[in-house]
Structures are given as structure tokens and as C-alpha cells.
Short mmCIF file of C-alpha atoms and ligand atoms in Angstrom, two decimals:
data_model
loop_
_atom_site.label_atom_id
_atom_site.label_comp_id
_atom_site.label_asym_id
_atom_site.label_seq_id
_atom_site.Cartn_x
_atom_site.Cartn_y
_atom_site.Cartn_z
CA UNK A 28 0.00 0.00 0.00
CA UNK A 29 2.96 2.18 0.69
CA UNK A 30 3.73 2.64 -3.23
CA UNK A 31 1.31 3.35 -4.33
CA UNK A 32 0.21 5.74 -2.08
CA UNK A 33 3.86 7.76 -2.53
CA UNK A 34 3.51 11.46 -3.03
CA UNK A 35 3.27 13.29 -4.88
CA UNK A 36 1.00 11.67 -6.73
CA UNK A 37 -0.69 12.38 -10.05
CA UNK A 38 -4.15 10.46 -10.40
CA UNK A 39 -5.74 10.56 -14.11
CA UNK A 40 -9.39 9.55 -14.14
CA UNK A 41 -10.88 8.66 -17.43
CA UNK A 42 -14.14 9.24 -16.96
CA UNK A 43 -16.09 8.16 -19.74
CA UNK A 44 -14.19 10.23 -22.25
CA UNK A 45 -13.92 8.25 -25.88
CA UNK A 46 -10.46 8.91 -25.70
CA UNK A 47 -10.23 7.26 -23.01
CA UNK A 48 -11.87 4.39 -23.62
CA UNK A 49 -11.44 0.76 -24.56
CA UNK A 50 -8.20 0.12 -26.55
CA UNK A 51 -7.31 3.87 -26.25
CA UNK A 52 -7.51 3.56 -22.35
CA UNK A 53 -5.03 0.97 -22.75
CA UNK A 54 -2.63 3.49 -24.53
CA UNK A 55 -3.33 6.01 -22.31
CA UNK A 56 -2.88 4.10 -19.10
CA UNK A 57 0.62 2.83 -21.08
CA UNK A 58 1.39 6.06 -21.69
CA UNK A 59 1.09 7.01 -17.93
CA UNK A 60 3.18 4.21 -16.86
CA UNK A 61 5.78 5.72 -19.65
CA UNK A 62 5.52 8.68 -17.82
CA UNK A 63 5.98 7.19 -14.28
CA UNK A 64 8.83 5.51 -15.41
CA UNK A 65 10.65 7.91 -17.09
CA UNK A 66 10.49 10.35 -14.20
CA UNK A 67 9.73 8.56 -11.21
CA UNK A 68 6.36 10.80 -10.49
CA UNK A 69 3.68 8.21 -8.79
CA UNK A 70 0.67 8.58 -11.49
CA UNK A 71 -2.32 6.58 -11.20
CA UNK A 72 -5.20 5.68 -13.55
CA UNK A 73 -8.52 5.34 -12.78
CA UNK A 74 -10.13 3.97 -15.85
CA UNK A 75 -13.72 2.79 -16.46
CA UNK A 76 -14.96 -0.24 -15.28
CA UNK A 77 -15.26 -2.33 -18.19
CA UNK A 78 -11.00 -1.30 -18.64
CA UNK A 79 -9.97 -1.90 -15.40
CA UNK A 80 -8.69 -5.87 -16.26
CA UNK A 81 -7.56 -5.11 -19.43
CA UNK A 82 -5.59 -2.22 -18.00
CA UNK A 83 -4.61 -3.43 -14.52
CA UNK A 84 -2.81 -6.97 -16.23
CA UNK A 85 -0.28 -4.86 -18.10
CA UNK A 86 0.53 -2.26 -15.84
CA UNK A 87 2.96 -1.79 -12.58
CA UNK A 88 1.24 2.14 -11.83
CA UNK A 89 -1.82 1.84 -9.43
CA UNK A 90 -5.65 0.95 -11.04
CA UNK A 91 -8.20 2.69 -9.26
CA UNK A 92 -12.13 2.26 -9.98
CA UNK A 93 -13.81 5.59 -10.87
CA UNK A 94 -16.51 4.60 -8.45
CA UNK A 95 -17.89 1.54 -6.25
CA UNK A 96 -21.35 1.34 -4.65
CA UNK A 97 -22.08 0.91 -1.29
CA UNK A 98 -23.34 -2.94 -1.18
CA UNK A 99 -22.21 -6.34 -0.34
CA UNK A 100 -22.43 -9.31 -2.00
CA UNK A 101 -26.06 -10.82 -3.10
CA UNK A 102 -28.64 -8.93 -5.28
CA UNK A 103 -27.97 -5.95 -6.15
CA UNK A 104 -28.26 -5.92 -10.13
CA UNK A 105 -26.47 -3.20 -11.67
CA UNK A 106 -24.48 -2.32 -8.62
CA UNK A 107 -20.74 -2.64 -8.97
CA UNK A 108 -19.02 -4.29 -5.87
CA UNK A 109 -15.66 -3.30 -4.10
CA UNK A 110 -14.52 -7.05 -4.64
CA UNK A 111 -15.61 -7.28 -7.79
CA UNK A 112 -12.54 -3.93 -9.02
CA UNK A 113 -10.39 -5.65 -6.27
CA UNK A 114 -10.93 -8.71 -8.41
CA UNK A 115 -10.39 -6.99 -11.98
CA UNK A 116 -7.00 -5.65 -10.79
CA UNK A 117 -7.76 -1.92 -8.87
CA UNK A 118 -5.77 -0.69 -6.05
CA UNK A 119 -8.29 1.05 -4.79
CA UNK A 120 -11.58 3.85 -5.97
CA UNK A 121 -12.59 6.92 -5.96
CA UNK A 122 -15.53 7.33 -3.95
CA UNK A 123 -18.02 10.65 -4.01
CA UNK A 124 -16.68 12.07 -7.45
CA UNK A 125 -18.69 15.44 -8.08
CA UNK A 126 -20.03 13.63 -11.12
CA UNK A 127 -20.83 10.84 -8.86
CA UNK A 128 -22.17 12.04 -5.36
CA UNK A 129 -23.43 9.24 -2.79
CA UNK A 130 -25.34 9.52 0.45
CA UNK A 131 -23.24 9.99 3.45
CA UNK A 132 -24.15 6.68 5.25
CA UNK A 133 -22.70 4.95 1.87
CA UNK A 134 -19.05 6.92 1.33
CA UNK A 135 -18.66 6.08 5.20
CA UNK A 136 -19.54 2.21 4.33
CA UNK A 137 -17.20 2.21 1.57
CA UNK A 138 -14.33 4.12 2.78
CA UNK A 139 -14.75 1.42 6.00
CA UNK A 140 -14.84 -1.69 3.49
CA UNK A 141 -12.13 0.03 1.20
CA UNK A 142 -9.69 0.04 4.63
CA UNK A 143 -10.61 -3.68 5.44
CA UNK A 144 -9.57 -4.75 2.11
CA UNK A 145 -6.50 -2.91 2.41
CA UNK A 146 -7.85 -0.87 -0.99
CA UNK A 147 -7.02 3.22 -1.51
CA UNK A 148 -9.47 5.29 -0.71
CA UNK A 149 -10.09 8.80 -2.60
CA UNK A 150 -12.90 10.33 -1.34
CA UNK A 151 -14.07 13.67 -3.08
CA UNK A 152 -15.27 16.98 -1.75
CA UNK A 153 -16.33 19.92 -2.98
CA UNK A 154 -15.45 22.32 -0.57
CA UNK A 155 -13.72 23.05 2.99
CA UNK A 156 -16.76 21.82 5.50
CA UNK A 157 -16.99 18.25 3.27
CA UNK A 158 -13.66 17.87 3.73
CA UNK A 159 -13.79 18.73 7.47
CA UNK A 160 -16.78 15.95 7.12
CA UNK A 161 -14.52 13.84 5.10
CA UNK A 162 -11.37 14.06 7.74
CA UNK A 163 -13.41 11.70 9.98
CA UNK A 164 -14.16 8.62 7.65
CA UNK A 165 -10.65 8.31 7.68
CA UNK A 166 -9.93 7.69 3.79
CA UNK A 167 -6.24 7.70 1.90
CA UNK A 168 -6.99 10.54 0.27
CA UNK A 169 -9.09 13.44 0.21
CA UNK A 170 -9.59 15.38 -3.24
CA UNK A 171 -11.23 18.85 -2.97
CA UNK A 172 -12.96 19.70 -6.41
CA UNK A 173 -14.64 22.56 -6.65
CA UNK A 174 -17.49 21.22 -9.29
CA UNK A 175 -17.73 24.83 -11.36
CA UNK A 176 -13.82 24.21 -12.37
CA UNK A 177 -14.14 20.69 -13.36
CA UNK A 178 -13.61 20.60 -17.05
CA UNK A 179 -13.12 24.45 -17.06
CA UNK A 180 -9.19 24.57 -18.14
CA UNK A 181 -8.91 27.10 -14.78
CA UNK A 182 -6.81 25.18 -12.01
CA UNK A 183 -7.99 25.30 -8.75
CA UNK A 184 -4.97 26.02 -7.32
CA UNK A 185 -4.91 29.52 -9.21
CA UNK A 186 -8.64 29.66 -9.06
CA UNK A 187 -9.48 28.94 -5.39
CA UNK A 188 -6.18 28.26 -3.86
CA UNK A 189 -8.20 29.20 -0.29
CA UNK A 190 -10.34 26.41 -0.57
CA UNK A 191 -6.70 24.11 -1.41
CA UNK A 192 -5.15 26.19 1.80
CA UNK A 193 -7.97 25.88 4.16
CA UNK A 194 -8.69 22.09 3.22
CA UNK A 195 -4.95 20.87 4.11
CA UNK A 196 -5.81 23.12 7.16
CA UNK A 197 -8.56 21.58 8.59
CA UNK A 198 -6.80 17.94 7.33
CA UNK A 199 -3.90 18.64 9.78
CA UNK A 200 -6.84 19.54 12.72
CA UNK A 201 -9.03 16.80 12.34
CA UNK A 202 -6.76 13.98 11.01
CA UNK A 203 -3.30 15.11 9.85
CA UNK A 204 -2.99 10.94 8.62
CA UNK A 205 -5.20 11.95 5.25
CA UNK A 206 -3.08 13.21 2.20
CA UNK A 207 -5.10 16.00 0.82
CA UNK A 208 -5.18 16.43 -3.22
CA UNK A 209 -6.78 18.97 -5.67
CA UNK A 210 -8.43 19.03 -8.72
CA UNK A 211 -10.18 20.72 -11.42
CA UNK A 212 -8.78 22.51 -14.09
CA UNK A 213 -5.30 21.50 -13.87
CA UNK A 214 -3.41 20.53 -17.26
CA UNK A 215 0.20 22.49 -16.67
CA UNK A 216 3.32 22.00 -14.78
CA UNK A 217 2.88 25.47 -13.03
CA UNK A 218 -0.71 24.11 -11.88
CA UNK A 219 0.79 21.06 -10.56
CA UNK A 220 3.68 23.19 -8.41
CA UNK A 221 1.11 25.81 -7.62
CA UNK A 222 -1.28 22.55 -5.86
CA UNK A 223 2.03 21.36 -4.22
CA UNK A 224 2.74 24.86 -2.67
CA UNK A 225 -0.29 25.09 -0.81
CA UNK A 226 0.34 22.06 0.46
CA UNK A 227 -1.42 19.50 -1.55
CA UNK A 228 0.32 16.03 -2.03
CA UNK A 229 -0.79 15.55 -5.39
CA UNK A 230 -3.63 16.08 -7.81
CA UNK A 231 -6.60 14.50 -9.79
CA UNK A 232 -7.05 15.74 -13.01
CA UNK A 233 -9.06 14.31 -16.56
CA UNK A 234 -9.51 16.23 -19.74
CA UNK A 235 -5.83 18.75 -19.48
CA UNK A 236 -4.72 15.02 -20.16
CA UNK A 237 -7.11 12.63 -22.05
CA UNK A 238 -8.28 15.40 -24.23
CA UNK A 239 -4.77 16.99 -24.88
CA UNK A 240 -3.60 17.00 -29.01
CA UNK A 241 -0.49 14.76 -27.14
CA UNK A 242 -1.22 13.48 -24.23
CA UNK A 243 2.50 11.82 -23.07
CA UNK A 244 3.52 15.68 -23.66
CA UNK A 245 1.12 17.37 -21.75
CA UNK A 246 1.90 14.22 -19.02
CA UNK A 247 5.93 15.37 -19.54
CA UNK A 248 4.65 19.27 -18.38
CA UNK A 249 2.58 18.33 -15.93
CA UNK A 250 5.20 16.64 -13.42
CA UNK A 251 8.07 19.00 -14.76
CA UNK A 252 8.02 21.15 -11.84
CA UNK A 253 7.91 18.50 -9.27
O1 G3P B 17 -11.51 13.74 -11.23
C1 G3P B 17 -10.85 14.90 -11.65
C2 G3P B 17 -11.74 15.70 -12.50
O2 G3P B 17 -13.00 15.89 -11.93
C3 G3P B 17 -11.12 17.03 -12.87
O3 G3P B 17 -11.55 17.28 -14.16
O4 G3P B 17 -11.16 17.86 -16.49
O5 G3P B 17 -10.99 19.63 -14.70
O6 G3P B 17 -9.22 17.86 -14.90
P1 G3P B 17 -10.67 18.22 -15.11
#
């Protein structure tokens, strides 16, 4: 668990991008490991669902599932089960992704079955009070996002670097154990140093990367400043 949880730590989530999907998750995810290698930055994936095997059997950089739901095994059609990513290779999930908000009672119920299985834990908020909320389920990771900069191309860290401050604030109150991250709207290598100097470990970031005209390049940028 210590690997892969090494910061700072670049996570790339797929979403359900078409260029980031299928065979060209493969390449992407290959081209992250490329990346990894070449300059010893920790970058994880977190692919769709239907990619995780096919990516997690050729790759040595951490899997993580985009999302899990909060049941256990037995009938729940449709529902996609923490064993059942453990099984097709993950590391661990994201859990409460802006695009993919739960109930409390279920992020606490995963987070708790994520620990037992000795998974990663990511768990999203959106601003400084979730994340105080957040401190106490005691995840791997918490990843502040403000929602209105997802997709936007305007980093966080530039944008809103307050809401970055005051969330590895409240971290080091409640639970100083939790690695905070940031995302939304970071693509560049001066995003990426700017997260780190407010005292982020590392960042989650999706279409500066799996939309960019060359993605290993903008990769390259983003963990130059490291
Ligand atoms: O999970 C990270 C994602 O929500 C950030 O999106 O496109 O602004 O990097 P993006």
C-alpha cells in the first residue's frame, strides 16, 4: 500500500471520455506508466470499469475504480461491488466524485470496506466543510474539487487556492494521517507546483490530459516542476 500511495501523486481519471476508452484507455494508461517511469512521479489511472482488467494486467502504476457502490455481495443488479474492481485488478476507488455524489451513510460504508480490504481510498469533496466531514471517515486521500472548475481549463490552485489552503488546514486539525489532493482545471506544470505549494500532495485531473492534441507531452509538463 505504501507505493502506491507515494507522493506526490498524479491520479488521471478517465471518466467516460472516448479517448479514453477501450483500446485507447489501454494506450493512455501505457502512456502514464511511460511517464511514471521515465520520471519517477507516482501517477495513477482510474479507468472505467469495463478497462480496469484489461488495463490493470499490463501495468505496474496503481488501477483505481472511478466509483464503487455501497453494497455487499447478493442482489444488487447493476451495482458494482468493491470485490468485484479488487478482483479486476484496482488498487483502490474513488468514492463521491462530483459527477458521482453518494449519500453519506454509503461513502462512510465504503471508505470502512475500502480500509478492510487494504484498498485506496479517494474520497471527493467539494469544498472546505466536506472535507472537514470527510477528515473523519478516515480515507487515503481526500480530493477537494470545486465542481464549477471541473472541465473548465482554470486550475484550482490559481482559481481557489483558499479552498486548497484551508482544506490541508482543517486535514492537519481533524486527522493530519489523510493526504489532501486537488483538482479541477489543472493541465500544466505550473498548476501542478502551484497545488504542491499550498500544500497538496498531489492532484486529480481528466480532460488537461485525455483530451490533450499529445497526451505523453502534456503528461511530460505536468510533473516538470515536481
Ligand atoms: O476527477 C478529476 C476531475 O473531476 C477534474 O476534471 O477535467 O478539470 O481535470 P478536469
Amino acid at each position: 500500500m505504501k507505493e502506491i500511495t507515494r507522493t506526490p501523486i498524479v491520479i488521471l481519471n478517465f471518466k467516460t471520455y472516448l479517448e479514453s476508452t477501450g483500446e485507447k484507455a489501454l494506450n493512455l494508461a501505457k502512456i502514464s506508466q511511460e511517464v511514471a517511469e521515465e520520471t519517477g512521479v507516482n501517477i495513477a489511472v482510474a479507468p472505467q470499469h469495463a478497462d480496469l482488467l484489461r488495463i490493470s494486467g499490463q501495468m505496474s502504476i496503481p488501477v483505481l475504480a472511478q466509483h464503487v457502490d455501497a453494497v455487499d455481495a447478493g442482489g444488487h443488479t447493476g451495482s458494482v461491488l468493491l470485490e468485484s474492481v479488487k478482483e479486476a485488478g484496482a488498487s483502490g476507488t474513488l468514492i463521491n466524485h462530483s459527477e458521482k455524489r453518494m449519500k453519506l451513510a454509503d461513502i462512510q460504508q465504503v471508505v470502512k470496506k475500502a480500509t478492510e480490504q487494504e484498498m485506496i481510498s479517494v474520497l471527493c469533496t467539494n469544498n472546505i466543510e466536506t472535507s472537514a466531514a470527510a477528515a473523519t471517515l478516515q480515507p487515503t486521500f481526500v480530493a477537494i474539487e470545486p465542481p464549477e472548475l471541473i472541465g473548465s481549463g482554470i486550475p484550482v490552485s490559481k482559481a481557489e487556492p483558499e479552498i486548497v489552503e484551508g482544506t490541508v488546514d482543517i486535514m492537519h486539525q481533524i486527522n493530519p494521517d489523510v493526504k489532501v489532493l486537488c483538482g479541477a482545471g489543472i493541465s500544466t506544470g505550473e498548476d501542478m507546483k502551484a497545488a504542491l505549494d499550498l500544500g497538496s500532495e498531489g492532484v486529480l485531473l481528466a480532460s488537461g490530459i485525455v483530451l490533450a492534441e499529445d497526451p505523453k507531452k502534456a503528461l511530460l509538463d505536468l510533473v516538470s516542476k515536481i
